Short mmCIF file of C-alpha atoms and ligand atoms in Angstrom, two decimals:
data_model
loop_
_atom_site.label_atom_id
_atom_site.label_comp_id
_atom_site.label_asym_id
_atom_site.label_seq_id
_atom_site.Cartn_x
_atom_site.Cartn_y
_atom_site.Cartn_z
CA MET A 151 225.53 -256.19 -154.57
CA GLU A 152 224.06 -257.02 -151.13
CA ARG A 153 220.43 -256.53 -150.09
CA ARG A 154 220.06 -254.09 -147.18
CA GLY A 155 216.87 -252.72 -145.58
CA LYS A 156 213.45 -253.10 -147.14
CA ILE A 157 212.23 -249.83 -148.69
CA TYR A 158 208.80 -250.91 -149.81
CA GLU A 159 206.75 -254.05 -150.32
CA GLY A 160 204.23 -253.97 -153.15
CA LYS A 161 201.80 -256.53 -154.48
CA ALA A 162 204.24 -258.27 -156.81
CA LYS A 163 207.67 -256.91 -155.80
CA ILE A 164 209.80 -255.89 -152.84
CA LEU A 165 212.33 -253.05 -153.06
CA TYR A 166 215.54 -253.21 -151.02
CA GLU A 167 218.25 -250.66 -150.37
CA THR A 168 221.83 -251.54 -151.32
CA ASP A 169 225.14 -250.10 -150.10
CA ASP A 170 224.89 -247.61 -152.98
CA PRO A 171 222.25 -244.90 -152.35
CA ASP A 172 221.63 -244.60 -156.11
CA LEU A 173 220.81 -248.29 -156.61
CA VAL A 174 218.02 -250.53 -155.34
CA ILE A 175 217.13 -254.20 -155.74
CA GLN A 176 213.73 -255.25 -157.09
CA TYR A 177 212.75 -258.69 -155.78
CA PHE A 178 210.00 -260.41 -157.81
CA LYS A 179 207.38 -262.38 -155.84
CA ASP A 180 204.93 -265.08 -156.97
CA GLU A 181 201.93 -263.27 -155.48
CA ALA A 182 199.29 -262.03 -157.90
CA THR A 183 196.46 -259.61 -157.18
CA ALA A 184 193.68 -258.14 -159.28
CA PHE A 185 190.68 -255.83 -158.89
CA ASP A 186 192.31 -253.56 -156.29
CA ALA A 187 193.73 -256.62 -154.47
CA LYS A 188 190.23 -258.04 -153.88
CA LYS A 189 191.40 -261.14 -155.78
CA ARG A 190 194.63 -262.72 -154.57
CA GLY A 191 196.63 -265.78 -155.51
CA ILE A 192 199.99 -267.33 -156.22
CA ILE A 193 201.28 -268.02 -159.70
CA GLU A 194 204.06 -270.59 -159.24
CA ARG A 195 207.49 -269.23 -160.31
CA LYS A 196 205.94 -266.01 -161.66
CA GLY A 197 208.67 -264.01 -159.92
CA VAL A 198 211.38 -265.96 -161.74
CA TYR A 199 209.69 -265.62 -165.13
CA ASN A 200 208.86 -261.94 -164.67
CA ASN A 201 212.36 -260.99 -163.53
CA ARG A 202 213.92 -262.66 -166.57
CA ILE A 203 211.27 -261.42 -169.05
CA SER A 204 211.61 -257.87 -167.75
CA SER A 205 215.42 -258.04 -167.81
CA VAL A 206 215.45 -259.21 -171.43
CA LEU A 207 212.97 -256.49 -172.47
CA PHE A 208 214.83 -253.72 -170.59
CA GLU A 209 218.13 -254.87 -172.15
CA TYR A 210 216.53 -254.78 -175.59
CA LEU A 211 215.05 -251.31 -175.00
CA SER A 212 218.37 -250.00 -173.62
CA LYS A 213 220.11 -251.17 -176.80
CA GLN A 214 217.55 -249.12 -178.74
CA ARG A 215 218.58 -246.05 -176.67
CA VAL A 216 215.52 -246.06 -174.40
CA ARG A 217 216.49 -244.69 -170.99
CA THR A 218 215.42 -247.13 -168.26
CA HIS A 219 216.20 -247.77 -164.60
CA PHE A 220 217.57 -251.27 -165.42
CA VAL A 221 221.18 -251.98 -164.45
CA LYS A 222 221.41 -255.79 -164.45
CA GLN A 223 219.76 -259.01 -163.41
CA LEU A 224 221.36 -260.20 -160.18
CA SER A 225 219.71 -263.58 -159.58
CA GLU A 226 216.60 -265.60 -160.42
CA ARG A 227 214.34 -263.16 -158.59
CA GLU A 228 216.48 -260.03 -158.17
CA MET A 229 217.12 -257.11 -160.49
CA LEU A 230 219.44 -254.18 -159.80
CA VAL A 231 217.90 -250.85 -160.81
CA LYS A 232 218.57 -247.14 -160.40
CA ARG A 233 216.68 -245.57 -157.51
CA LEU A 234 213.75 -243.50 -158.78
CA GLU A 235 211.47 -240.86 -157.44
CA ILE A 236 208.36 -242.52 -158.89
CA ILE A 237 205.92 -240.36 -160.84
CA LYS A 238 202.48 -241.42 -159.61
CA ILE A 239 201.06 -241.98 -163.09
CA GLU A 240 200.34 -245.30 -164.80
CA VAL A 241 200.79 -244.85 -168.54
CA VAL A 242 198.76 -247.28 -170.65
CA VAL A 243 199.34 -247.72 -174.38
CA ARG A 244 196.82 -249.68 -176.44
CA ASN A 245 196.99 -251.21 -179.91
CA LEU A 246 193.79 -253.28 -179.80
CA SER A 247 190.61 -252.74 -177.79
CA ALA A 248 190.47 -254.73 -174.53
CA GLY A 249 189.93 -254.42 -170.80
CA SER A 250 188.81 -251.10 -169.38
CA LEU A 251 188.83 -249.38 -172.81
CA SER A 252 186.32 -251.92 -174.14
CA LYS A 253 184.19 -251.50 -171.04
CA ARG A 254 184.34 -247.69 -171.00
CA LEU A 255 183.60 -247.19 -174.70
CA GLY A 256 181.40 -250.24 -175.30
CA LEU A 257 183.83 -251.81 -177.78
CA GLU A 258 184.17 -255.50 -178.43
CA GLU A 259 187.63 -256.80 -177.41
CA GLY A 260 190.26 -257.34 -180.11
CA ILE A 261 189.47 -254.51 -182.54
CA PRO A 262 192.74 -253.06 -183.95
CA LEU A 263 192.99 -249.32 -183.19
CA ALA A 264 193.95 -247.13 -186.19
CA GLU A 265 196.52 -245.32 -183.99
CA PRO A 266 197.86 -246.36 -180.58
CA VAL A 267 195.86 -244.85 -177.72
CA VAL A 268 197.68 -243.44 -174.69
CA GLU A 269 195.89 -243.14 -171.35
CA PHE A 270 196.98 -241.89 -167.92
CA PHE A 271 195.82 -243.27 -164.58
CA TYR A 272 196.48 -241.83 -161.13
CA LYS A 273 198.57 -244.39 -159.20
CA ASN A 274 196.50 -244.35 -156.03
CA ASP A 275 195.26 -247.62 -154.46
CA ALA A 276 192.76 -245.88 -152.16
CA LEU A 277 191.05 -244.31 -155.18
CA GLY A 278 191.34 -247.45 -157.35
CA ASP A 279 193.75 -245.84 -159.88
CA PRO A 280 191.26 -243.50 -161.63
CA MET A 281 191.82 -242.38 -165.22
CA ILE A 282 193.16 -238.82 -165.41
CA ASN A 283 193.99 -236.30 -168.12
CA GLU A 284 196.80 -233.78 -168.49
CA ASP A 285 194.80 -231.09 -166.64
CA HIS A 286 194.37 -233.44 -163.67
CA ILE A 287 198.10 -234.20 -163.73
CA ARG A 288 198.78 -230.47 -163.52
CA LEU A 289 196.11 -230.00 -160.83
CA LEU A 290 197.66 -232.74 -158.67
CA ASN A 291 201.20 -231.63 -159.54
CA LEU A 292 202.14 -235.21 -160.47
CA ALA A 293 204.46 -234.19 -163.32
CA THR A 294 205.36 -231.07 -165.28
CA PRO A 295 203.77 -230.50 -168.71
CA GLN A 296 207.24 -231.09 -170.24
CA GLU A 297 207.50 -234.43 -168.45
CA VAL A 298 204.02 -235.46 -169.64
CA THR A 299 204.96 -234.61 -173.24
CA ALA A 300 208.18 -236.64 -172.91
CA ILE A 301 206.41 -239.56 -171.24
CA ARG A 302 203.80 -239.73 -173.99
CA LYS A 303 206.40 -239.62 -176.75
CA ARG A 304 208.64 -242.19 -175.06
CA ALA A 305 205.76 -244.55 -174.25
CA LEU A 306 204.75 -244.53 -177.93
CA LEU A 307 208.34 -245.34 -178.94
CA VAL A 308 208.48 -248.19 -176.40
CA ASN A 309 205.23 -249.44 -177.91
CA GLU A 310 206.71 -249.51 -181.41
CA LEU A 311 209.86 -251.29 -180.22
CA LEU A 312 208.02 -253.87 -178.10
CA ARG A 313 205.43 -254.52 -180.79
CA GLU A 314 208.17 -255.35 -183.29
CA PHE A 315 210.11 -257.50 -180.80
CA LEU A 316 207.02 -259.46 -179.78
CA ASP A 317 205.63 -259.79 -183.30
CA ALA A 318 208.85 -261.60 -184.28
CA ARG A 319 208.00 -264.05 -181.47
CA ASP A 320 204.40 -264.56 -182.60
CA VAL A 321 202.96 -262.44 -179.79
CA ILE A 322 200.50 -259.56 -180.26
CA LEU A 323 201.04 -256.64 -177.89
CA VAL A 324 197.42 -255.67 -177.19
CA ASP A 325 198.15 -253.10 -174.47
CA PHE A 326 200.48 -252.46 -171.55
CA LYS A 327 201.20 -250.24 -168.57
CA LEU A 328 204.42 -248.31 -167.94
CA GLU A 329 205.70 -246.26 -165.02
CA TYR A 330 208.29 -243.50 -165.10
CA GLY A 331 210.44 -241.87 -162.45
CA ARG A 332 213.16 -239.29 -161.90
CA HIS A 333 216.79 -240.16 -161.18
CA HIS A 334 219.01 -237.12 -160.54
CA GLY A 335 216.60 -235.06 -162.63
CA GLN A 336 216.63 -237.55 -165.52
CA LEU A 337 213.35 -239.15 -166.65
CA LEU A 338 213.70 -242.96 -166.72
CA LEU A 339 211.37 -245.85 -167.53
CA GLY A 340 210.90 -247.81 -164.30
CA ASP A 341 208.97 -250.71 -162.76
CA GLU A 342 208.74 -253.87 -164.91
CA ILE A 343 207.53 -255.07 -168.31
CA THR A 344 205.91 -258.46 -167.79
CA PRO A 345 202.71 -260.41 -168.48
CA ASP A 346 201.41 -258.90 -165.21
CA GLY A 347 201.12 -255.47 -166.84
CA CYS A 348 200.81 -256.30 -170.55
CA ARG A 349 198.09 -257.99 -172.56
CA LEU A 350 199.83 -260.52 -174.81
CA TRP A 351 197.90 -262.68 -177.28
CA ASP A 352 199.19 -265.53 -179.39
CA LYS A 353 199.39 -264.27 -182.98
CA LYS A 354 197.81 -267.40 -184.49
CA THR A 355 195.24 -268.54 -181.93
CA LEU A 356 194.63 -265.17 -180.16
CA GLU A 357 194.92 -267.10 -176.90
CA LYS A 358 195.58 -264.87 -173.88
CA MET A 359 199.12 -265.29 -172.48
CA ASP A 360 199.02 -262.81 -169.60
CA LYS A 361 197.49 -261.92 -166.25
CA ASP A 362 193.98 -261.85 -167.73
CA ARG A 363 194.11 -265.68 -167.34
CA PHE A 364 194.30 -265.05 -163.57
CA ARG A 365 191.90 -262.07 -163.51
CA ARG A 366 189.25 -263.97 -165.52
CA ASP A 367 189.85 -267.50 -164.13
CA LEU A 368 190.81 -268.89 -167.54
CA GLY A 369 193.15 -271.59 -166.16
CA LYS A 370 196.62 -272.59 -167.47
CA ILE A 371 198.10 -269.47 -165.86
CA GLU A 372 201.61 -270.82 -165.08
CA GLU A 373 201.74 -272.37 -168.56
CA ALA A 374 201.00 -268.99 -170.16
CA TYR A 375 203.78 -267.21 -168.22
CA GLN A 376 206.13 -270.08 -169.04
CA GLU A 377 205.34 -269.80 -172.75
CA VAL A 378 205.92 -266.02 -172.75
CA TYR A 379 209.22 -266.67 -170.96
CA ARG A 380 210.18 -269.25 -173.58
CA ARG A 381 209.34 -266.98 -176.51
CA ILE A 382 210.93 -263.81 -175.09
CA CYS A 383 213.96 -265.29 -173.36
CA GLY A 384 214.53 -268.13 -175.78
CA GLU A 385 215.12 -270.50 -172.88
CA ALA A 386 213.13 -273.50 -171.65
CA ALA A 387 211.50 -272.69 -168.31
P1 5GP B 89 193.04 -251.90 -168.35
O1 5GP B 89 192.96 -250.41 -168.17
O2 5GP B 89 192.42 -252.35 -169.62
O3 5GP B 89 192.55 -252.64 -167.15
O4 5GP B 89 194.60 -252.25 -168.45
C1 5GP B 89 195.36 -251.83 -169.55
C2 5GP B 89 196.73 -252.48 -169.48
O5 5GP B 89 197.47 -251.95 -168.38
C3 5GP B 89 196.70 -254.00 -169.26
O6 5GP B 89 197.75 -254.58 -170.02
C4 5GP B 89 196.95 -254.19 -167.77
O7 5GP B 89 197.66 -255.38 -167.53
C5 5GP B 89 197.80 -252.95 -167.45
N1 5GP B 89 197.48 -252.41 -166.11
C6 5GP B 89 196.59 -251.45 -165.80
N2 5GP B 89 196.57 -251.20 -164.48
C7 5GP B 89 197.48 -252.03 -163.93
C8 5GP B 89 197.94 -252.25 -162.59
O8 5GP B 89 197.53 -251.61 -161.62
N3 5GP B 89 198.90 -253.22 -162.43
C9 5GP B 89 199.39 -253.94 -163.48
N4 5GP B 89 200.31 -254.89 -163.25
N5 5GP B 89 198.99 -253.73 -164.75
C10 5GP B 89 198.06 -252.80 -164.98
#
């Protein structure tokens, strides 16, 4: 499958057309941004790790009958996916308190939540991705109430599946962000599942193995991505 024209360049990925109008190529870059792109940097080989990590996780989810946009990994940095009409909602699922939840509710980080918490954010850079509820989604016409119900249910199932997969690899899934889209009227899980958009902690040491190392200047960033790659993909980096 050949890369054709560029459709869109984001902070961490570039999307290219292919000769099939239903398929696009996601190219994974090494660039990292945080805090509405006010903080920028390069994480060496992040694109390679993230493409492979995401491919392995999408393959696993597909085997568990989760409908995703993933078709196949094409190369070190390229993934073939179904073209989506992206729903402009970031869906966050949380198992432990951390990040913006801790800040918003005044909770210490790392407290296990009795039930997973689902949150929606409006995917809008100019507004800084504000948190929204189902009424706001209806107001902005971002998705139908049926879609929101399906997204919530599916995101919780993805959480259960990923938690189990990662637990077997000594990784705690603290929280993560998903994006959904429509493909010929079918709701599909899109984007990527990587340490850029998940909080992953080592089960024994609780050490952070994700983009928080970059966001919070904790050092050993490449090493953390490499270790997640090793545990999830079972391959030396
Ligand atoms: P928080 O709301 O605590 O900042 O983030 C919750 C989870 O969603 C974290 O795992 C974080 O990595 C992910 N997340 C939230 N917003 C974004 C975003 O704009 N980009 C990426 N890559 N991940 C996000």
